[in-house]
Structures are given as structure tokens and as C-alpha cells.
Amino acid sequence: MCRGRVTSVVLAFGFAIAHPLFMRGQLPFEPPREAGTGVTGAFEGWFKNSDGSFSLLLGYFNRNEKQELDIPIGSNNQIEPGGPDRGQPTHFLPGRHWGLFTIKVPAGFVDKITWTISANGETTVIPASLKPDYELSPFQESSGNTPPVLRLEEAGASVQGPQGLTAERTVKLNSPLPLTVWVSDDLKTGKGSVIARNQKSPVIVRWTKYRGPGVVTFAKDSPEVEKLQQKDVPFSGKAATTASFSEPGDYELHVVINDLTGDGGGGFQCCWTNGLVKVVVEP
């Protein structure tokens, strides 16, 4: 673990998620800088699965306003117990990134997990557990709003919510990888709904690098959603882009689709959907 200050982030869920400082993408104990500061994991909360198990939902906050960081799985990026690899990102973009992945724990889980991240000489440690005050409802708001539906194949499986959907692709190094998603939404609005003046679609798609050895360049990281006609669906559409890679290897690309509640559900933890594309880039 790299040397430097160690910060144990033990924040009450209501403060860490709902407090205005945190919702603006700033941690209360240290303001962001352009570069040279740390990355903090963010425990969004937990929810119960249909099989009786539970899922812990996590994201992160990179306090660097311009510096992207690659932190491989290991002593500088570890989740324990059961790790160090529990599916967390190794590429950290600037700013706050909500609910990117889940960790499944069994029924009767009474322990906690901790996510340790060391960057720029700063180490942060955040806990995640099944404390009652941290329970989420990521699949439906009290208003009836639900997450948008995501498909990574036109006639493939679909998913709603943060647990996500995974697909696999293979591409040659010098060939851009086509990436198309199909989305639909109930057009219901929730607590955090804010419609931007220039927002053409009720669903926003955003691609990011999640893991990988090289640079990933998207033709458009937030491609426009083309409206489609689908019977009995208030809104449906598709969005296409490409990804290019600077070197061969194994990559993971993350896609999040947000409805009108926006990033992180406007701080209310619903409604968005995740997807992950694992890519083998051949020489």
C-alpha cells in the first residue's frame, strides 16, 4: 500500500449520499483539485435479492477534477474479505460515479466488507454492511418510477437496475469495436427528476472504460438515443458508438443508462441501469 495519509471514511448513509456537499461531488473533509489527490470508494447502500441474499451497491468519487487514474487490483485497490478482486473498477474518471457495481453477500451476513484505494499517496478505506439505515429501493421509487431497460443485443436478454448485464466481445487492435445498446423507459418521473433544456431523449447513455491496460477512445461516450417505435412501450430507442483501443489485452467497458432522475437518481438511489462489456483486444 502506498505511503501517505490514511482516511477511514465512516459516514452515515444519510449524510454521505443526501448531504448537499456530497451530492455536488465534494467530500466534506477535502475539496477536489485538478490532480494529485485521492479516490474514495462510495457505499451507496444495500438491497435484498429474490433468493434471500443481499447486494451491496458501490461507486466512487475521484476528487481529481482532471486526472484519470488506473489502479490495478492489489494492495492499492482491494476489497476484503473475499478479494482483493470483487468486481470493482480499476480505471477512475474524475468526479462522482454512482452505483457502478454490486457485491453479493449471503443471507445472514453480519460482517462488513472494506474497500481500500490508494492513489497519489492518499489511502481511503470505506466499509459496507447491512446496517438497516442503508437499505435501498433501486428498482422502484415511491412515485412508481422504475429504471430504464437495457439490452446489449437487439433480441437479447434485458435488465433493469444496478446489478447490470454482461456481454463479451472480441476485436482486432486496429478495428474500432461497434457498441450498440437498446433501451426503453416507462417515462415516469421521480423525486430527482430534472429535464435539461437540451435533453432530446428521456434516457441518457454513457460509456466509460472500467478496466484495461491501455487507452480507450469512444467515438461518442454519450451517443444520441434514436427513438424507435415499439408497441405498448412509452419510450424505446437505440444508441450506437464505437470504441478504439491503444494496445491489446483484456478490457471491460461500462455503460450506464439514466432516466429523467439523472446521475445517481438525483441522490435518491433510483433509477438507473448498468451494463458491462468484456472485450478481448487481439494484436
CSV table of C-alpha atoms in Angstrom, one decimal:
chain,number,residue,atom,x,y,z
A,1,MET,CA,0.0,0.0,0.0
A,2,CYS,CA,1.4,3.4,-0.9
A,3,ARG,CA,2.6,5.6,1.8
A,4,GLY,CA,0.6,8.7,2.8
A,5,ARG,CA,-2.4,9.7,4.8
A,6,VAL,CA,-4.9,7.0,5.6
A,7,THR,CA,-8.5,8.2,5.8
A,8,SER,CA,-11.2,5.9,7.2
A,9,VAL,CA,-14.4,7.1,5.7
A,10,VAL,CA,-17.1,6.1,8.1
A,11,LEU,CA,-20.1,8.3,7.1
A,12,ALA,CA,-23.7,7.8,8.0
A,13,PHE,CA,-25.6,6.8,4.8
A,14,GLY,CA,-27.9,9.8,5.0
A,15,PHE,CA,-25.0,12.2,5.2
A,16,ALA,CA,-22.8,10.6,2.6
A,17,ILE,CA,-25.5,10.3,0.0
A,18,ALA,CA,-28.0,13.1,0.7
A,19,HIS,CA,-25.8,15.8,2.1
A,20,PRO,CA,-25.5,18.7,-0.4
A,21,LEU,CA,-21.7,18.7,-0.2
A,22,PHE,CA,-21.6,15.0,-1.3
A,23,MET,CA,-24.3,15.4,-3.9
A,24,ARG,CA,-22.3,18.2,-5.6
A,25,GLY,CA,-19.4,15.8,-5.9
A,26,GLN,CA,-17.4,17.1,-3.0
A,27,LEU,CA,-16.4,15.2,0.1
A,28,PRO,CA,-16.7,17.4,3.2
A,29,PHE,CA,-13.2,16.8,4.5
A,30,GLU,CA,-11.2,17.7,1.4
A,31,PRO,CA,-12.1,19.8,-1.7
A,32,PRO,CA,-11.1,18.5,-5.2
A,33,ARG,CA,-8.0,19.5,-7.0
A,34,GLU,CA,-7.0,19.3,-10.7
A,35,ALA,CA,-4.6,16.4,-9.9
A,36,GLY,CA,-2.6,14.9,-7.1
A,37,THR,CA,-5.3,14.0,-4.6
A,38,GLY,CA,-7.1,10.7,-3.8
A,39,VAL,CA,-10.0,8.5,-4.7
A,40,THR,CA,-12.7,7.4,-2.3
A,41,GLY,CA,-15.0,4.4,-2.7
A,42,ALA,CA,-18.7,5.2,-2.0
A,43,PHE,CA,-21.1,2.7,-0.4
A,44,GLU,CA,-24.5,3.6,-1.7
A,45,GLY,CA,-26.4,1.1,0.3
A,46,TRP,CA,-27.8,-2.5,0.1
A,47,PHE,CA,-30.9,-4.3,-1.2
A,48,LYS,CA,-32.4,-7.7,-0.9
A,49,ASN,CA,-32.4,-10.2,-3.7
A,50,SER,CA,-35.2,-12.6,-4.6
A,51,ASP,CA,-33.1,-15.7,-3.4
A,52,GLY,CA,-32.7,-14.2,0.1
A,53,SER,CA,-29.2,-13.0,-0.5
A,54,PHE,CA,-28.2,-9.3,-0.4
A,55,SER,CA,-26.4,-7.0,-2.8
A,56,LEU,CA,-24.1,-4.2,-1.7
A,57,LEU,CA,-24.0,-1.3,-4.1
A,58,LEU,CA,-20.8,0.8,-4.6
A,59,GLY,CA,-19.4,3.6,-6.7
A,60,TYR,CA,-16.6,6.0,-6.2
A,61,PHE,CA,-15.5,9.7,-6.0
A,62,ASN,CA,-12.3,10.7,-7.7
A,63,ARG,CA,-11.5,14.1,-6.2
A,64,ASN,CA,-9.2,15.0,-9.0
A,65,GLU,CA,-11.0,17.3,-11.4
A,66,LYS,CA,-8.8,16.4,-14.4
A,67,GLN,CA,-6.6,13.4,-13.5
A,68,GLU,CA,-7.8,9.9,-14.6
A,69,LEU,CA,-6.2,7.1,-12.6
A,70,ASP,CA,-5.5,3.5,-13.4
A,71,ILE,CA,-5.2,1.5,-10.1
A,72,PRO,CA,-4.8,-2.3,-10.7
A,73,ILE,CA,-6.3,-4.8,-8.4
A,74,GLY,CA,-3.9,-5.4,-5.5
A,75,SER,CA,-2.8,-3.7,-2.4
A,76,ASN,CA,-3.8,-0.3,-3.8
A,77,ASN,CA,-7.2,-1.4,-4.9
A,78,GLN,CA,-8.7,-4.2,-2.8
A,79,ILE,CA,-12.0,-5.3,-1.3
A,80,GLU,CA,-11.8,-7.7,1.6
A,81,PRO,CA,-12.8,-10.2,2.7
A,82,GLY,CA,-13.1,-12.4,-0.4
A,83,GLY,CA,-10.9,-10.3,-2.6
A,84,PRO,CA,-8.9,-8.4,-3.4
A,85,ASP,CA,-11.0,-8.6,-6.6
A,86,ARG,CA,-14.7,-8.2,-6.0
A,87,GLY,CA,-15.5,-6.7,-9.4
A,88,GLN,CA,-14.5,-3.1,-8.7
A,89,PRO,CA,-13.2,-0.7,-11.4
A,90,THR,CA,-9.5,-0.2,-11.9
A,91,HIS,CA,-9.9,3.0,-14.1
A,92,PHE,CA,-11.2,6.0,-12.2
A,93,LEU,CA,-12.6,9.0,-14.0
A,94,PRO,CA,-12.8,12.4,-12.4
A,95,GLY,CA,-15.8,13.1,-10.3
A,96,ARG,CA,-18.6,11.2,-8.6
A,97,HIS,CA,-19.7,7.9,-10.2
A,98,TRP,CA,-22.8,6.4,-8.6
A,99,GLY,CA,-23.6,2.7,-8.1
A,100,LEU,CA,-21.3,1.1,-10.7
A,101,PHE,CA,-21.2,-2.4,-9.3
A,102,THR,CA,-22.7,-4.8,-6.7
A,103,ILE,CA,-21.2,-7.3,-4.3
A,104,LYS,CA,-23.5,-10.2,-3.4
A,105,VAL,CA,-23.4,-11.5,0.2
A,106,PRO,CA,-25.4,-14.4,1.6
A,107,ALA,CA,-28.5,-14.4,3.8
A,108,GLY,CA,-27.5,-13.9,7.4
A,109,PHE,CA,-24.4,-11.8,6.5
A,110,VAL,CA,-23.5,-9.9,9.7
A,111,ASP,CA,-19.9,-8.8,8.9
A,112,LYS,CA,-18.7,-5.9,6.7
A,113,ILE,CA,-16.5,-5.5,3.7
A,114,THR,CA,-14.0,-2.8,3.2
A,115,TRP,CA,-12.7,-1.1,0.0
A,116,THR,CA,-9.2,0.3,0.2
A,117,ILE,CA,-8.0,2.6,-2.5
A,118,SER,CA,-4.5,4.2,-2.6
A,119,ALA,CA,-3.8,7.0,-5.1
A,120,ASN,CA,-1.4,9.9,-5.1
A,121,GLY,CA,-0.1,9.0,-1.7
A,122,GLU,CA,-3.5,9.0,-0.1
A,123,THR,CA,-5.3,5.9,1.2
A,124,THR,CA,-9.0,5.7,1.9
A,125,VAL,CA,-10.9,2.9,3.5
A,126,ILE,CA,-14.7,2.6,3.3
A,127,PRO,CA,-16.9,0.0,5.0
A,128,ALA,CA,-20.1,-1.6,3.6
A,129,SER,CA,-22.5,-3.6,5.6
A,130,LEU,CA,-26.2,-4.4,6.0
A,131,LYS,CA,-27.0,-1.7,8.5
A,132,PRO,CA,-30.8,-1.0,8.4
A,133,ASP,CA,-30.4,2.7,7.6
A,134,TYR,CA,-28.5,1.9,4.4
A,135,GLU,CA,-31.3,-0.1,2.8
A,136,LEU,CA,-32.2,1.0,-0.8
A,137,SER,CA,-35.0,0.6,-3.2
A,138,PRO,CA,-33.1,0.8,-6.6
A,139,PHE,CA,-35.9,-0.9,-8.7
A,140,GLN,CA,-38.8,1.4,-8.0
A,141,GLU,CA,-39.4,4.8,-6.4
A,142,SER,CA,-42.4,5.6,-4.3
A,143,SER,CA,-43.7,7.5,-7.3
A,144,GLY,CA,-43.8,4.3,-9.3
A,145,ASN,CA,-40.8,5.3,-11.4
A,146,THR,CA,-38.6,2.3,-12.4
A,147,PRO,CA,-35.1,2.1,-14.0
A,148,PRO,CA,-34.8,2.1,-17.8
A,149,VAL,CA,-34.5,-1.3,-19.5
A,150,LEU,CA,-31.1,-2.2,-21.2
A,151,ARG,CA,-30.3,-4.7,-23.8
A,152,LEU,CA,-26.8,-5.3,-25.3
A,153,GLU,CA,-28.3,-7.4,-28.2
A,154,GLU,CA,-31.4,-6.3,-30.2
A,155,ALA,CA,-33.2,-9.6,-29.4
A,156,GLY,CA,-31.1,-10.5,-26.3
A,157,ALA,CA,-31.6,-10.5,-22.6
A,158,SER,CA,-32.7,-7.3,-20.8
A,159,VAL,CA,-32.1,-5.9,-17.4
A,160,GLN,CA,-33.3,-3.1,-15.1
A,161,GLY,CA,-31.3,-1.7,-12.2
A,162,PRO,CA,-27.8,-1.6,-10.9
A,163,GLN,CA,-27.0,-5.3,-10.9
A,164,GLY,CA,-26.4,-5.0,-14.6
A,165,LEU,CA,-26.0,-7.1,-17.7
A,166,THR,CA,-22.7,-8.5,-19.1
A,167,ALA,CA,-21.7,-9.3,-22.7
A,168,GLU,CA,-18.4,-10.4,-24.3
A,169,ARG,CA,-16.7,-9.2,-27.5
A,170,THR,CA,-13.5,-9.8,-29.4
A,171,VAL,CA,-11.9,-7.2,-31.8
A,172,LYS,CA,-8.6,-6.7,-33.6
A,173,LEU,CA,-6.4,-3.9,-32.3
A,174,ASN,CA,-6.8,-1.6,-35.3
A,175,SER,CA,-10.5,-2.1,-35.7
A,176,PRO,CA,-13.0,0.0,-33.8
A,177,LEU,CA,-15.5,-2.0,-31.8
A,178,PRO,CA,-19.1,-1.3,-32.6
A,179,LEU,CA,-21.2,-0.7,-29.4
A,180,THR,CA,-25.0,-0.5,-29.6
A,181,VAL,CA,-27.5,-0.6,-26.8
A,182,TRP,CA,-31.3,-0.8,-27.0
A,183,VAL,CA,-33.2,1.0,-24.2
A,184,SER,CA,-36.7,1.6,-23.1
A,185,ASP,CA,-38.4,3.5,-20.3
A,186,ASP,CA,-41.7,4.0,-18.6
A,187,LEU,CA,-41.4,7.8,-18.8
A,188,LYS,CA,-42.4,8.2,-15.2
A,189,THR,CA,-40.7,10.8,-13.2
A,190,GLY,CA,-39.3,10.6,-9.7
A,191,LYS,CA,-38.1,12.7,-6.8
A,192,GLY,CA,-34.9,13.8,-8.5
A,193,SER,CA,-36.2,14.4,-12.0
A,194,VAL,CA,-34.8,17.4,-13.8
A,195,ILE,CA,-35.3,17.7,-17.6
A,196,ALA,CA,-32.4,19.6,-19.2
A,197,ARG,CA,-33.3,22.1,-21.8
A,198,ASN,CA,-31.1,20.4,-24.4
A,199,GLN,CA,-32.1,16.9,-23.5
A,200,LYS,CA,-33.5,15.2,-26.6
A,201,SER,CA,-34.2,11.8,-25.0
A,202,PRO,CA,-35.6,10.7,-21.7
A,203,VAL,CA,-32.8,8.1,-21.5
A,204,ILE,CA,-29.2,9.1,-21.4
A,205,VAL,CA,-26.4,6.6,-22.3
A,206,ARG,CA,-22.9,6.9,-21.1
A,207,TRP,CA,-19.9,4.6,-21.9
A,208,THR,CA,-16.7,4.6,-19.8
A,209,LYS,CA,-13.6,2.5,-19.5
A,210,TYR,CA,-13.9,0.3,-16.5
A,211,ARG,CA,-10.8,-1.9,-16.7
A,212,GLY,CA,-8.0,-2.5,-19.2
A,213,PRO,CA,-4.3,-1.9,-19.9
A,214,GLY,CA,-4.5,0.8,-22.5
A,215,VAL,CA,-6.4,3.9,-23.5
A,216,VAL,CA,-10.0,3.5,-24.7
A,217,THR,CA,-11.4,6.2,-27.1
A,218,PHE,CA,-15.1,6.3,-27.7
A,219,ALA,CA,-16.4,7.9,-30.9
A,220,LYS,CA,-19.1,9.3,-28.6
A,221,ASP,CA,-19.1,8.4,-24.9
A,222,SER,CA,-22.7,9.6,-24.7
A,223,PRO,CA,-24.2,8.8,-28.0
A,224,GLU,CA,-27.6,10.2,-29.0
A,225,VAL,CA,-30.6,7.8,-28.5
A,226,GLU,CA,-32.5,7.3,-31.7
A,227,LYS,CA,-36.2,6.9,-30.9
A,228,LEU,CA,-37.8,3.6,-32.1
A,229,GLN,CA,-41.4,2.6,-32.4
A,230,GLN,CA,-42.3,-0.3,-30.1
A,231,LYS,CA,-45.8,-1.3,-29.3
A,232,ASP,CA,-47.0,-0.9,-25.7
A,233,VAL,CA,-43.7,0.8,-24.6
A,234,PRO,CA,-43.9,4.5,-23.7
A,235,PHE,CA,-40.3,5.1,-25.0
A,236,SER,CA,-37.8,2.9,-26.8
A,237,GLY,CA,-34.6,3.7,-28.6
A,238,LYS,CA,-31.1,2.6,-29.5
A,239,ALA,CA,-27.7,4.3,-29.3
A,240,ALA,CA,-24.6,3.4,-31.2
A,241,THR,CA,-20.9,4.3,-30.9
A,242,THR,CA,-17.5,2.7,-31.3
A,243,ALA,CA,-14.5,2.1,-29.0
A,244,SER,CA,-10.9,2.0,-30.1
A,245,PHE,CA,-8.0,0.6,-28.1
A,246,SER,CA,-4.4,1.7,-27.8
A,247,GLU,CA,-3.0,-1.7,-27.1
A,248,PRO,CA,-4.1,-5.4,-27.0
A,249,GLY,CA,-5.3,-7.0,-23.8
A,250,ASP,CA,-8.4,-7.7,-21.7
A,251,TYR,CA,-10.8,-4.7,-21.2
A,252,GLU,CA,-14.1,-4.0,-19.5
A,253,LEU,CA,-16.3,-1.2,-20.8
A,254,HIS,CA,-19.1,0.1,-18.5
A,255,VAL,CA,-22.4,1.6,-19.8
A,256,VAL,CA,-24.9,3.3,-17.6
A,257,ILE,CA,-28.4,4.4,-18.7
A,258,ASN,CA,-30.2,7.1,-16.7
A,259,ASP,CA,-33.8,8.1,-16.9
A,260,LEU,CA,-35.0,11.6,-16.1
A,261,THR,CA,-33.8,11.3,-12.4
A,262,GLY,CA,-30.3,11.8,-13.7
A,263,ASP,CA,-27.0,10.6,-12.3
A,264,GLY,CA,-27.4,8.6,-9.1
A,265,GLY,CA,-31.1,9.2,-9.3
A,266,GLY,CA,-30.6,12.7,-8.1
A,267,GLY,CA,-29.3,11.3,-4.8
A,268,PHE,CA,-32.3,9.0,-4.2
A,269,GLN,CA,-30.7,5.8,-5.4
A,270,CYS,CA,-33.2,5.0,-8.2
A,271,CYS,CA,-33.4,4.8,-11.2
A,272,TRP,CA,-30.5,3.7,-13.5
A,273,THR,CA,-29.3,0.5,-15.1
A,274,ASN,CA,-25.7,-0.8,-15.6
A,275,GLY,CA,-24.1,-2.9,-18.3
A,276,LEU,CA,-20.6,-4.3,-18.8
A,277,VAL,CA,-18.9,-5.4,-22.0
A,278,LYS,CA,-15.8,-7.5,-21.6
A,279,VAL,CA,-13.6,-7.1,-24.6
A,280,VAL,CA,-10.6,-9.1,-25.7
A,281,VAL,CA,-8.4,-6.9,-28.0
A,282,GLU,CA,-6.2,-9.1,-30.2
A,283,PRO,CA,-2.9,-7.9,-31.7
